[in-house]
Amino acid sequence: MILVLRSPQLLPAVIEVSTRLGLSYRVSSSQNGEQFLEINSDGSPLSPAFIGTELGAFGQVLGLQSKTPLLDRLPNDFSVSVSVPGAEPVIFQRWSQNPVWIAGPCSLDNAEMLRKNAAVLQGLGVRVLRGGAIKPRTSPHDYQGVGREGFRWLADIAHEFQMAAVSEALSEDDVEAALEYLDIVQVGARNMQNFALLKKLGLGQKPILLKRAPGATLLEWASAAEYILASGNSRVILCERGVRGLERELRYTLDLAGVAWMQTRFALPIVVDPSHATGTKQILGACAAAALALPAAGIMLETHPHPVEARSDALQALDMAEFAALTAKVSK
Amino acid sequence: MILVLRSPQLLPAVIEVSTRLGLSYRVSSSQNGEQFLEINSDGSPLSPAFIGTELGAFGQVLGLQSKTPLLDRLPNDFSVSVSVPGAEPVIFQRWSQNPVWIAGPCSLDNAEMLRKNAAVLQGLGVRVLRGGAIKPRTSPHDYQGVGREGFRWLADIAHEFQMAAVSEALSEDDVEAALEYLDIVQVGARNMQNFALLKKLGLGQKPILLKRAPGATLLEWASAAEYILASGNSRVILCERGVRGLERELRYTLDLAGVAWMQTRFALPIVVDPSHATGTKQILGACAAAALALPAAGIMLETHPHPVEARSDALQALDMAEFAALTAKVSK
Amino acid sequence: MILVLRSPQLLPAVIEVSTRLGLSYRVSSSQNGEQFLEINSDGSPLSPAFIGTELGAFGQVLGLQSKTPLLDRLPNDFSVSVSVPGAEPVIFQRWSQNPVWIAGPCSLDNAEMLRKNAAVLQGLGVRVLRGGAIKPRTSPHDYQGVGREGFRWLADIAHEFQMAAVSEALSEDDVEAALEYLDIVQVGARNMQNFALLKKLGLGQKPILLKRAPGATLLEWASAAEYILASGNSRVILCERGVRGLERELRYTLDLAGVAWMQTRFALPIVVDPSHATGTKQILGACAAAALALPAAGIMLETHPHPVEARSDALQALDMAEFAALTAKVSK
Amino acid sequence: MILVLRSPQLLPAVIEVSTRLGLSYRVSSSQNGEQFLEINSDGSPLSPAFIGTELGAFGQVLGLQSKTPLLDRLPNDFSVSVSVPGAEPVIFQRWSQNPVWIAGPCSLDNAEMLRKNAAVLQGLGVRVLRGGAIKPRTSPHDYQGVGREGFRWLADIAHEFQMAAVSEALSEDDVEAALEYLDIVQVGARNMQNFALLKKLGLGQKPILLKRAPGATLLEWASAAEYILASGNSRVILCERGVRGLERELRYTLDLAGVAWMQTRFALPIVVDPSHATGTKQILGACAAAALALPAAGIMLETHPHPVEARSDALQALDMAEFAALTAKVSK
């Protein structure tokens, strides 16, 4: 966005307003003395229209536009409410005073294990039960999950313990069953820009948990959410799970500053998943505490009654005692 | 992979063999004087089984495994042959003496434009005509393409000029039409890990052009190809189109050393797409020349008779004169 | 590190111990049935010697080594105490209950401005006054700072308000004056691997604030600190200021999970600088709160009485009212 | 840079000129119908002044500036000539028809080994002998090199074989000796932004080989060169040696497209170092061939008569037979 100043005398006033609004800008002069400001409105937490209105009195505002008009129109107090049979709904909100804990095993192995897990998690205040029915594995030779019937099974156990159920739909063919049984449908990091899947999920009205792809910029992530809104469903919860960067000692780089920026720019709630981002048990508590201090809308963690028996991601899952200790410590 | 030496006296001989094989290794000693080598067999261009055989005489080899057993079994002289009605087949081969040129517009705008484009491209030695029927756009509000019927239309024009046709399938629902009409089906960078799409495409026998996701490691890219092979189709051509990194002046970082490494490790042919990787016309010729010097299996470029009229990626497309100049210069 | 098991029957016990210690490992079998574990001891928060002792009973431990033996030997309750003339010393400690606030302008412009700034900062609980005397500017044509005499001037004003003074030494020729006047000498991100500078600073006994280079891995950062210790000075405070990654909307990617991992692996205190990491005022409070929740040893922020008049980094500096609001909010 | 159009009718002509010049731009309209183009002149291969002249006829050009005015003023046919006692000078030129080969061991171990190495290299057409006298090692506990006296020793042997000598100065204290004995002084990747070192080297007139830092953008690299020019020395040769990115299988990501872009934007010659970039012998030949196809100004490789005996980087060094085979293959 560019503001061409009506008069050079207005510059101090414009700088004052821009600084107050927290806009980054660059002041330049043309060769004939005219002054203008280049304002990075793409990167600003304010809507372009609002900036245009605030600065329009000082001169001519050029180049208003946004790639995410539907996200921009969400109200500031936007929240996603997930209904749970026979229980209070679960509310996801941007800067949350009551962050939502999402926990459960990486993959669904058997109902008995999951029920034991769920009973403990309920006692620790977890409101959403996660579990992978269909697993997106990098290699076709790794364990691929129990399949679509797991959606129903997960939901039944979740509801038994007054929790909502979340699981991932990998294929367009999974959408119907996912929308029928699950309370929240997850789009995995690898499918963040699978636009066919996003469009089909947007035709339903179930909340969607959209994970960030490890190679996606913040605005690409927002644009993927915009696809779901453009199909008619605005009930989107974002999930940060680490980006590709310098990491050698950790799996990915957890981008908490990126979450903070997204929260100032868009109204969608964002949960943080330290398990996948770091793959390192020792720091999950510190990362969860940091995310809740932003504050984020919630935390997503992998738990398992007996991590070493789990069929995937065994060593990053917390056992029940570890998870209890973590929630106790973070809640302090 | 770990080699525990039968005797410390064997160390010089083992180092000689390992060095000859080009293996990177780390020699360590245990506290009681036993010596062993850690060999990075995941990263080696040789198959783990071969390394095991070569080094087994010196001691005990531990930890053989591979995430890509089907890729590992491809013959060294593997090639992908694409048949073209009424013309010689187009052959994609790893270190190619006859690299394949793939060119055409980013998106299909109208048949007349495409036919004009195709006639010139044929004269310049291009054997594969590209054109996006369904466009994977970051924003839902950008132009989305002419749709699936474009597959047929593209193929008809390509065949008219003795060329093969390549276009992208974005959805599982596109697969049937894509396999029917196209000569090569492209999987875009955003769908590289859309495993449902890969599996469905692998059930057909049409060659697949698999683009690398900008956030994917080399082995994740190989594992995505392994999915297609695991479904029954080994006719995979890889395409490097830039990864996310430090780039500020260019769109992505073109990873030619990564292509070179993949070529030593896997038998699949790899083509290079400098247009999407750099988004910068001035250096397309230099990048194409560099890729052909590896040598790569081919080059993919965006061309358009009137770039400024194109409905997407207008400014990175070469016009016909620019493309002719580039091919002339690179061929020298 | 590799553990070759004395007997396969020991595997469950070893897994239990390893899991308890939080070690990541890979179990493999040799072709004759022998079992072993590869343990990533480089990446472990425990010292290799400790792991060797704990696991040695189960078999043979191979490959102990560390690139940072001096850091490994620091006591768990290590802290860096900075003495301040006529006031309580400032204590930097790893997981701090009393985090240190470091604030002040990016560059020293004039003494009057700095004194005004310092008076307010003291009232807000800031214990360390920062200010760039010699500025490391990417371009030689940008403002380069007031020069070495600024060290004395900064220290005088800091001490007047019972604060310690920190500023950056850019050249080996700056070291003598820096060690004489400053209470903490900063090594900037661009000089993190300027080993000549590190060695010379290590010959003194003043605390060193070592910023992470934007392209450095966590272990490269630790190894840079090891250089200072190897010269004889263990009073090192680390400072995270963002790494190069996917960021487009923010300046760098703030690596808080990396800080958490470093804290579990090394005893050095780490402060976090959200100003340089993000360059974005709106999220400084959220990032500071997140860092303090880890908890980090302190926060470093740019402040200026009149940001728009500052000669460098004007728009990311907080004015006094903004800084007061931030500390009030974060302290809650 | 912004061009405010004098009249909307001029748009087609402006687009034609801009497209011909290869400029990327964005056309926008103000709310009252005025049209303007934003042109990324920072990222353009043309000098801002030239663009201003070419487009000034169409309207008002705003915001001309450059961070590298001295680099911008270098003539298009700029070259760096290195004199060698009793032999033809070595010429480094941007798009070189006669690329310079630089080879030799990572670190100077002993004179005998180096002389043997040099004799063979001379026979293979190598004109510059490299060897590390003082080694920049990530860990203070690794081998640090023979020290400054190695500069003289390296130069004597190089001159004996009609070659120029290049070695790295790590400290400001190394500069005097380096400028006295060496023919080319190298600034290592870790010191690319050690501005004190750059300024001191710029006071001499010896050619400087400036390696790119693995975390530096292209314009940061250019700005580091600008520091040397600003001190009075324009004899700068750049060297690409890999950037930090997605690489897992290779050491760094070799940025050949970045080299191509720098060549269009600046007149400085650029050599490419595949040894450090990839650390992988098998692909050095392919990477060298790709670099020479750009074409680059030269290739820098590590060689050693007996790589396994080398005291650093042993396994990435080529032995003499391997180097001979590589040059023969690449020259074809």
Coordinates of N, CA and C in Angstrom, one line a residue, chain B residues 107-167:
Chain B
S107 N -1.1 -21.7 -17.6 CA -2.5 -22.1 -17.6 C -3.1 -22.1 -19.0
L108 N -4.0 -23.0 -19.3 CA -4.6 -23.0 -20.6 C -5.6 -21.9 -20.7
D109 N -5.4 -21.0 -21.6 CA -6.4 -19.9 -21.7 C -7.3 -20.1 -22.9
N110 N -6.8 -20.3 -24.0 CA -7.6 -20.6 -25.1 C -6.9 -21.5 -26.2
A111 N -7.6 -22.2 -27.0 CA -7.0 -23.2 -27.9 C -6.2 -22.5 -29.0
E112 N -6.6 -21.4 -29.4 CA -5.9 -20.7 -30.5 C -4.5 -20.4 -30.1
M113 N -4.4 -19.7 -28.9 CA -3.1 -19.4 -28.3 C -2.2 -20.6 -28.2
L114 N -2.8 -21.7 -27.6 CA -2.0 -22.9 -27.4 C -1.5 -23.5 -28.7
R115 N -2.3 -23.5 -29.7 CA -1.9 -24.1 -31.0 C -0.8 -23.3 -31.6
K116 N -0.9 -22.0 -31.5 CA 0.2 -21.1 -32.0 C 1.5 -21.4 -31.2
N117 N 1.4 -21.5 -29.9 CA 2.5 -21.8 -29.0 C 3.1 -23.1 -29.4
A118 N 2.3 -24.1 -29.6 CA 2.7 -25.5 -29.8 C 3.5 -25.6 -31.2
A119 N 3.0 -24.9 -32.2 CA 3.7 -25.0 -33.5 C 5.1 -24.5 -33.4
V120 N 5.3 -23.4 -32.7 CA 6.6 -22.8 -32.5 C 7.5 -23.8 -31.7
L121 N 6.9 -24.3 -30.6 CA 7.7 -25.1 -29.7 C 8.1 -26.4 -30.4
Q122 N 7.3 -27.0 -31.2 CA 7.7 -28.2 -32.0 C 8.9 -27.9 -32.8
G123 N 8.9 -26.7 -33.5 CA 10.0 -26.3 -34.3 C 11.3 -26.2 -33.5
L124 N 11.2 -25.9 -32.3 CA 12.4 -25.7 -31.4 C 12.8 -27.0 -30.7
G125 N 12.2 -28.1 -31.0 CA 12.6 -29.3 -30.5 C 11.9 -29.8 -29.2
V126 N 10.9 -29.0 -28.8 CA 10.2 -29.4 -27.6 C 9.3 -30.7 -27.9
R127 N 9.4 -31.7 -27.0 CA 8.7 -32.9 -27.2 C 7.5 -33.1 -26.3
V128 N 7.4 -32.3 -25.2 CA 6.3 -32.4 -24.3 C 5.6 -31.0 -24.1
L129 N 4.3 -31.0 -24.4 CA 3.6 -29.7 -24.2 C 2.9 -29.7 -22.9
R130 N 3.1 -28.6 -22.1 CA 2.6 -28.5 -20.8 C 1.5 -27.4 -20.8
G131 N 0.6 -27.5 -19.9 CA -0.5 -26.5 -19.8 C -1.4 -26.8 -18.6
G132 N -1.7 -25.9 -17.7 CA -2.5 -26.2 -16.5 C -3.9 -26.1 -16.9
A133 N -4.7 -27.2 -16.8 CA -6.1 -27.1 -17.0 C -6.8 -26.7 -15.7
I134 N -6.3 -27.3 -14.6 CA -6.9 -27.0 -13.2 C -5.7 -26.4 -12.5
K135 N -5.8 -25.2 -12.0 CA -4.7 -24.5 -11.4 C -4.7 -24.6 -9.9
P136 N -3.6 -25.0 -9.3 CA -3.5 -25.0 -7.8 C -3.1 -23.6 -7.3
R137 N -4.0 -22.8 -7.0 CA -3.7 -21.4 -6.7 C -3.7 -21.3 -5.2
T138 N -2.8 -20.5 -4.6 CA -2.7 -20.3 -3.2 C -3.9 -19.7 -2.6
S139 N -4.5 -18.8 -3.4 CA -5.8 -18.2 -2.9 C -7.0 -18.7 -3.7
P140 N -8.1 -18.9 -3.0 CA -9.3 -19.4 -3.7 C -9.9 -18.3 -4.6
H141 N -9.4 -17.1 -4.4 CA -10.0 -16.0 -5.2 C -9.2 -15.8 -6.5
D142 N -8.1 -16.5 -6.7 CA -7.4 -16.4 -8.0 C -8.0 -17.3 -9.0
Y143 N -7.7 -17.0 -10.3 CA -8.2 -17.8 -11.4 C -7.9 -19.3 -11.2
Q144 N -8.9 -20.2 -11.4 CA -8.7 -21.6 -11.0 C -8.5 -22.5 -12.3
G145 N -8.5 -22.0 -13.5 CA -8.3 -22.8 -14.6 C -9.5 -23.2 -15.4
V146 N -9.4 -23.8 -16.6 CA -10.5 -24.1 -17.4 C -11.2 -25.4 -17.0
G147 N -10.5 -26.2 -16.1 CA -11.2 -27.4 -15.6 C -10.7 -28.7 -16.4
R148 N -11.3 -29.8 -16.0 CA -10.9 -31.1 -16.5 C -10.9 -31.3 -18.0
E149 N -11.9 -30.6 -18.6 CA -12.1 -30.8 -20.1 C -10.8 -30.3 -20.8
G150 N -10.0 -29.5 -20.1 CA -8.8 -29.0 -20.7 C -7.8 -30.1 -21.0
F151 N -7.9 -31.2 -20.2 CA -7.0 -32.4 -20.5 C -7.0 -32.8 -21.9
R152 N -8.3 -33.0 -22.4 CA -8.5 -33.6 -23.7 C -8.0 -32.6 -24.8
W153 N -8.4 -31.4 -24.6 CA -8.1 -30.3 -25.5 C -6.5 -30.1 -25.6
L154 N -5.8 -30.2 -24.4 CA -4.4 -30.1 -24.5 C -3.8 -31.2 -25.2
A155 N -4.3 -32.4 -25.0 CA -3.7 -33.6 -25.6 C -3.9 -33.6 -27.1
D156 N -5.1 -33.1 -27.5 CA -5.4 -33.1 -29.0 C -4.4 -32.2 -29.7
I157 N -4.2 -31.0 -29.1 CA -3.2 -30.1 -29.7 C -1.8 -30.6 -29.6
A158 N -1.4 -31.2 -28.5 CA -0.1 -31.8 -28.4 C 0.1 -32.8 -29.5
H159 N -0.8 -33.7 -29.6 CA -0.7 -34.8 -30.6 C -0.6 -34.3 -32.0
E160 N -1.4 -33.2 -32.3 CA -1.4 -32.6 -33.6 C 0.1 -32.2 -34.0
F161 N 0.9 -31.9 -33.0 CA 2.3 -31.5 -33.3 C 3.3 -32.5 -32.8
Q162 N 2.8 -33.8 -32.7 CA 3.7 -34.9 -32.4 C 4.4 -34.7 -31.0
M163 N 3.7 -34.1 -30.1 CA 4.2 -33.9 -28.8 C 3.3 -34.7 -27.8
A164 N 3.9 -35.0 -26.6 CA 3.2 -35.6 -25.5 C 2.6 -34.5 -24.7
A165 N 1.5 -34.8 -24.0 CA 0.8 -33.7 -23.2 C 1.0 -34.0 -21.7
V166 N 1.3 -33.0 -20.9 CA 1.4 -33.1 -19.5 C 0.6 -32.1 -18.8
S167 N -0.2 -32.4 -17.8 CA -1.0 -31.4 -17.0 C -1.2 -32.0 -15.6

